XYZ file of C-alpha atoms in Angstrom:
231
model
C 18.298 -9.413 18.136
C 14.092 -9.453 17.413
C 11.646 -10.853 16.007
C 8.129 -10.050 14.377
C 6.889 -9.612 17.949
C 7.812 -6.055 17.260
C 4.471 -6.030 15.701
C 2.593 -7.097 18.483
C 1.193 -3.836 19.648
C 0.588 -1.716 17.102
C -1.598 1.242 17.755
C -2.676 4.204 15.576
C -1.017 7.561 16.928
C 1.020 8.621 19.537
C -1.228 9.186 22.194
C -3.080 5.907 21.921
C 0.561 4.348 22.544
C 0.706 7.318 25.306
C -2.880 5.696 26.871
C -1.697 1.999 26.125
C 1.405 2.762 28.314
C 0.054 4.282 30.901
C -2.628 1.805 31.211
C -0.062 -1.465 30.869
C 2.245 0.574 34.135
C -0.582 0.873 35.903
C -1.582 -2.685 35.769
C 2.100 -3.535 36.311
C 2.120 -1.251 39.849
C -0.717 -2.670 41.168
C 0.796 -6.374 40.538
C 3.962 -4.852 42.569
C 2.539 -3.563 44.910
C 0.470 -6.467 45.871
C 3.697 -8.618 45.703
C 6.125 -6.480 47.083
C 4.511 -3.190 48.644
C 6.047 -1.218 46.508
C 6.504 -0.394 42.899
C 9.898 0.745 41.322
C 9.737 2.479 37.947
C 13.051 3.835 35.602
C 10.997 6.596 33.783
C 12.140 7.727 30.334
C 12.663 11.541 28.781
C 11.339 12.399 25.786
C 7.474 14.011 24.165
C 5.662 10.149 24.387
C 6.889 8.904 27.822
C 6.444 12.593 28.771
C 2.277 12.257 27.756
C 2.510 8.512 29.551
C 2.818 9.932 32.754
C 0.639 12.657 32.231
C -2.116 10.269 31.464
C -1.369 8.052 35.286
C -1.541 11.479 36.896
C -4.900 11.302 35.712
C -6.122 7.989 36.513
C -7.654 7.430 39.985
C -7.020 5.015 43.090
C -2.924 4.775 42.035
C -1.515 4.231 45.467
C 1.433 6.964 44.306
C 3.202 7.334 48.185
C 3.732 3.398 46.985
C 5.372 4.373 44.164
C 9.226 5.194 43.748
C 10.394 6.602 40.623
C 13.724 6.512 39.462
C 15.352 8.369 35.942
C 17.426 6.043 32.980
C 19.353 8.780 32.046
C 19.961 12.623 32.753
C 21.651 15.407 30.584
C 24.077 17.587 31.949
C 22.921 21.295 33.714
C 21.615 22.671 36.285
C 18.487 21.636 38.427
C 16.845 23.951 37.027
C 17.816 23.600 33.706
C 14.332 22.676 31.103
C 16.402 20.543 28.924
C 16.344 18.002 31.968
C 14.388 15.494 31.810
C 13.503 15.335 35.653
C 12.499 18.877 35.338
C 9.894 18.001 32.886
C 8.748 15.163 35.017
C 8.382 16.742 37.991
C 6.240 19.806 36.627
C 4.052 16.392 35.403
C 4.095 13.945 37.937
C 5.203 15.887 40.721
C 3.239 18.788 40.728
C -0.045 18.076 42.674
C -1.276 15.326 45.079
C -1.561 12.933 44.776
C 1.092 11.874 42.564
C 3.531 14.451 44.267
C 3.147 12.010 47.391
C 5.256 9.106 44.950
C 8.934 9.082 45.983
C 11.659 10.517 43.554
C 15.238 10.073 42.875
C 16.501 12.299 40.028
C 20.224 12.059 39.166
C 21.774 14.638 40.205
C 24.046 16.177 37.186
C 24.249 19.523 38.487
C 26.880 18.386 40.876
C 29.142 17.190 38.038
C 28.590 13.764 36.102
C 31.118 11.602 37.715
C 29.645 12.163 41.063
C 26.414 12.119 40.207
C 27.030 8.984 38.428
C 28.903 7.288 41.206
C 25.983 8.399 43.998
C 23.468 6.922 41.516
C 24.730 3.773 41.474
C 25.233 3.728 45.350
C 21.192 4.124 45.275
C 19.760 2.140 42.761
C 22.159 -0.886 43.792
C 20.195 -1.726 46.834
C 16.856 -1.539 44.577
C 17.476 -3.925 42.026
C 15.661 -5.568 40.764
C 13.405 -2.778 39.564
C 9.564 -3.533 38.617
C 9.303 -1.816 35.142
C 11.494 0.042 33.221
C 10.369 2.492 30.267
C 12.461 3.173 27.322
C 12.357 5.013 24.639
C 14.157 4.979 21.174
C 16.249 7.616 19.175
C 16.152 7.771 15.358
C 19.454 6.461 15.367
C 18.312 3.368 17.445
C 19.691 5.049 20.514
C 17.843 4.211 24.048
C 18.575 6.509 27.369
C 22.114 7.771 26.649
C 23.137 4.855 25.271
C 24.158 5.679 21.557
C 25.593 4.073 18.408
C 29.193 3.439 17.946
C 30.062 3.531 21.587
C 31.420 0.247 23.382
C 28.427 -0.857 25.734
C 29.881 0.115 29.025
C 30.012 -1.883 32.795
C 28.568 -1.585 36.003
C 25.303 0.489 36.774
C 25.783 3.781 35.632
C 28.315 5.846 33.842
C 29.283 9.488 32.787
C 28.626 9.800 29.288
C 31.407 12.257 27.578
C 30.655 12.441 23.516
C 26.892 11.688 23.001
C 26.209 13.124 19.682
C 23.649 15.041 20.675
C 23.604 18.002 22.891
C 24.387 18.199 25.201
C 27.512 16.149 25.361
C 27.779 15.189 28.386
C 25.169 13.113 30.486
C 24.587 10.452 33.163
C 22.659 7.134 31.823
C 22.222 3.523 33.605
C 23.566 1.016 31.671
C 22.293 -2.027 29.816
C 22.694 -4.281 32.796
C 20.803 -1.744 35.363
C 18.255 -1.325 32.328
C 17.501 -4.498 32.174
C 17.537 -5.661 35.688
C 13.590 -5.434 35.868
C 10.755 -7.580 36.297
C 9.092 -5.809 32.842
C 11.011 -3.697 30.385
C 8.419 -1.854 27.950
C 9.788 -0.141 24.959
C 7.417 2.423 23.157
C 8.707 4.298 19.836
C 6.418 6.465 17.890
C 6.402 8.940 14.732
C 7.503 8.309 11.528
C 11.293 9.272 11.704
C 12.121 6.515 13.829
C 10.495 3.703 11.340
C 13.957 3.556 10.100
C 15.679 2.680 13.007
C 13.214 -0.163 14.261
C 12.848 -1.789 10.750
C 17.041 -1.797 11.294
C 16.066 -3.518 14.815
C 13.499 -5.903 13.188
C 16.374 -6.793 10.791
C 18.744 -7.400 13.534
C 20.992 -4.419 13.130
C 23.386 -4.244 16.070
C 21.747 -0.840 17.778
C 21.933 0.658 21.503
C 18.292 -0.496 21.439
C 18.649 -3.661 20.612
C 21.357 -4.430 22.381
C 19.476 -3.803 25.504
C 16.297 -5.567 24.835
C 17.889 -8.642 23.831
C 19.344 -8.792 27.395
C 15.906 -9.198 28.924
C 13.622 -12.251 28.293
C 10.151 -10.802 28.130
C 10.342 -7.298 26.305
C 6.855 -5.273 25.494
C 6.915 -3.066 22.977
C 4.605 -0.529 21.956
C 4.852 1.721 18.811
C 2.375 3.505 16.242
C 1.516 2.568 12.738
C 3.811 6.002 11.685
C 7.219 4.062 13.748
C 6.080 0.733 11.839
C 5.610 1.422 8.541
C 9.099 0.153 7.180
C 8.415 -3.218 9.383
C 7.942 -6.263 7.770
């Protein structure tokens, strides 16, 4: 389900993956824009993605009322709830021109998951293919709400009723919405998940690699601490 490529871009902390990210989108958006006059991004949750985006909010001439941001996943709560993950992103990206200016469609869990997973597919259906989408990994190979021992599921995204971690219950896209993108980049840092992507490297059937090995051309970036077990 991989191959050595894994170790393709290795850098030395976490926020040089952060800076390598941010820089790689970038380049990515202005590719899609040029194409397409627009560029569609699935962000991820999480403390790496979360200093990616800080680090575009920084950069200057991104063309952000071009831009049109979408989430991979969502847990359970209200809006106004910190555990969310669009919270966090909005006091980020959304905060202060110009990157308040990009457009943003959060999924809505506070309404309850079912509908909020039903309206998000109505949205992002139209939109496919996106033009990057940024995962993450768990330290038990998990990626968005996608976790282990749970049948992959159909169509574009789902409520998710028994994720192992709290809170329960959350809204995620699915493999196939995941990976209906012109670039997929993966980035995994610190040394508790070095486990989990050795196990990928090795071909261990994981959310994670499940996903990527849907999609043709898959970037990922990780520190030296996330690939220490790798071959």
């Amino acid at each position: 389900m991989c191959s050595l490529r894994l170790c393709n871009h290795q850098y030395a902390d976490a926020a040089q993956v952060a800076a390598a990210a941010a820089r790689h989108i970038a380049e990515v958006a202005q590719q899609a824009i040029a194409a397409r006059g627009r560029f569609q991004l699935v962000l991820a949750g999480g403390t790496t993605p979360l200093a990616v985006y800080a680090q575009l909010v920084a950069m200057p001439d991104i063309e952000w009322a071009r831009w049109h941001l979408f989430c991979g996943d969502e847990r359970s709560g209200a809006a106004d709830d910190p555990a969310r993950n669009s919270l966090a992103i909005e006091q980020i990206v959304l905060a202060q021109p110009p990157s308040a200016a990009a457009q943003w469609y959060p999924i809505r869990t506070e309404i309850g998951i079912e509908t909020a997973a039903t309206e998000y597919a109505a949205l992002i259906r139209s939109r496919l293919p996106f033009d990057l989408v940024l995962l993450g990994m768990g330290e038990d190979g998990h990626t968005a709400s996608l976790f282990p021992q749970q049948p992959l599921p159909s169509g574009l995204v789902i409520p998710v009723y028994q994720a192992p971690k709290p809170p329960a219950t959350r809204v995620s896209l699915t493999p196939a919405a995941l990976v209906a993108t012109h670039h997929l980049l993966i980035i995994i840092t610190g040394a508790s998940k070095a486990e989990a992507l050795a196990r990928w490297q090795q071909g261990a059937d994981l959310p994670i690699s499940r996903v990527a090995a849907l999609h043709q051309q898959v970037t990922v970036f990780c520190d030296h601490a996330a690939a220490s077990a790798l071959n």
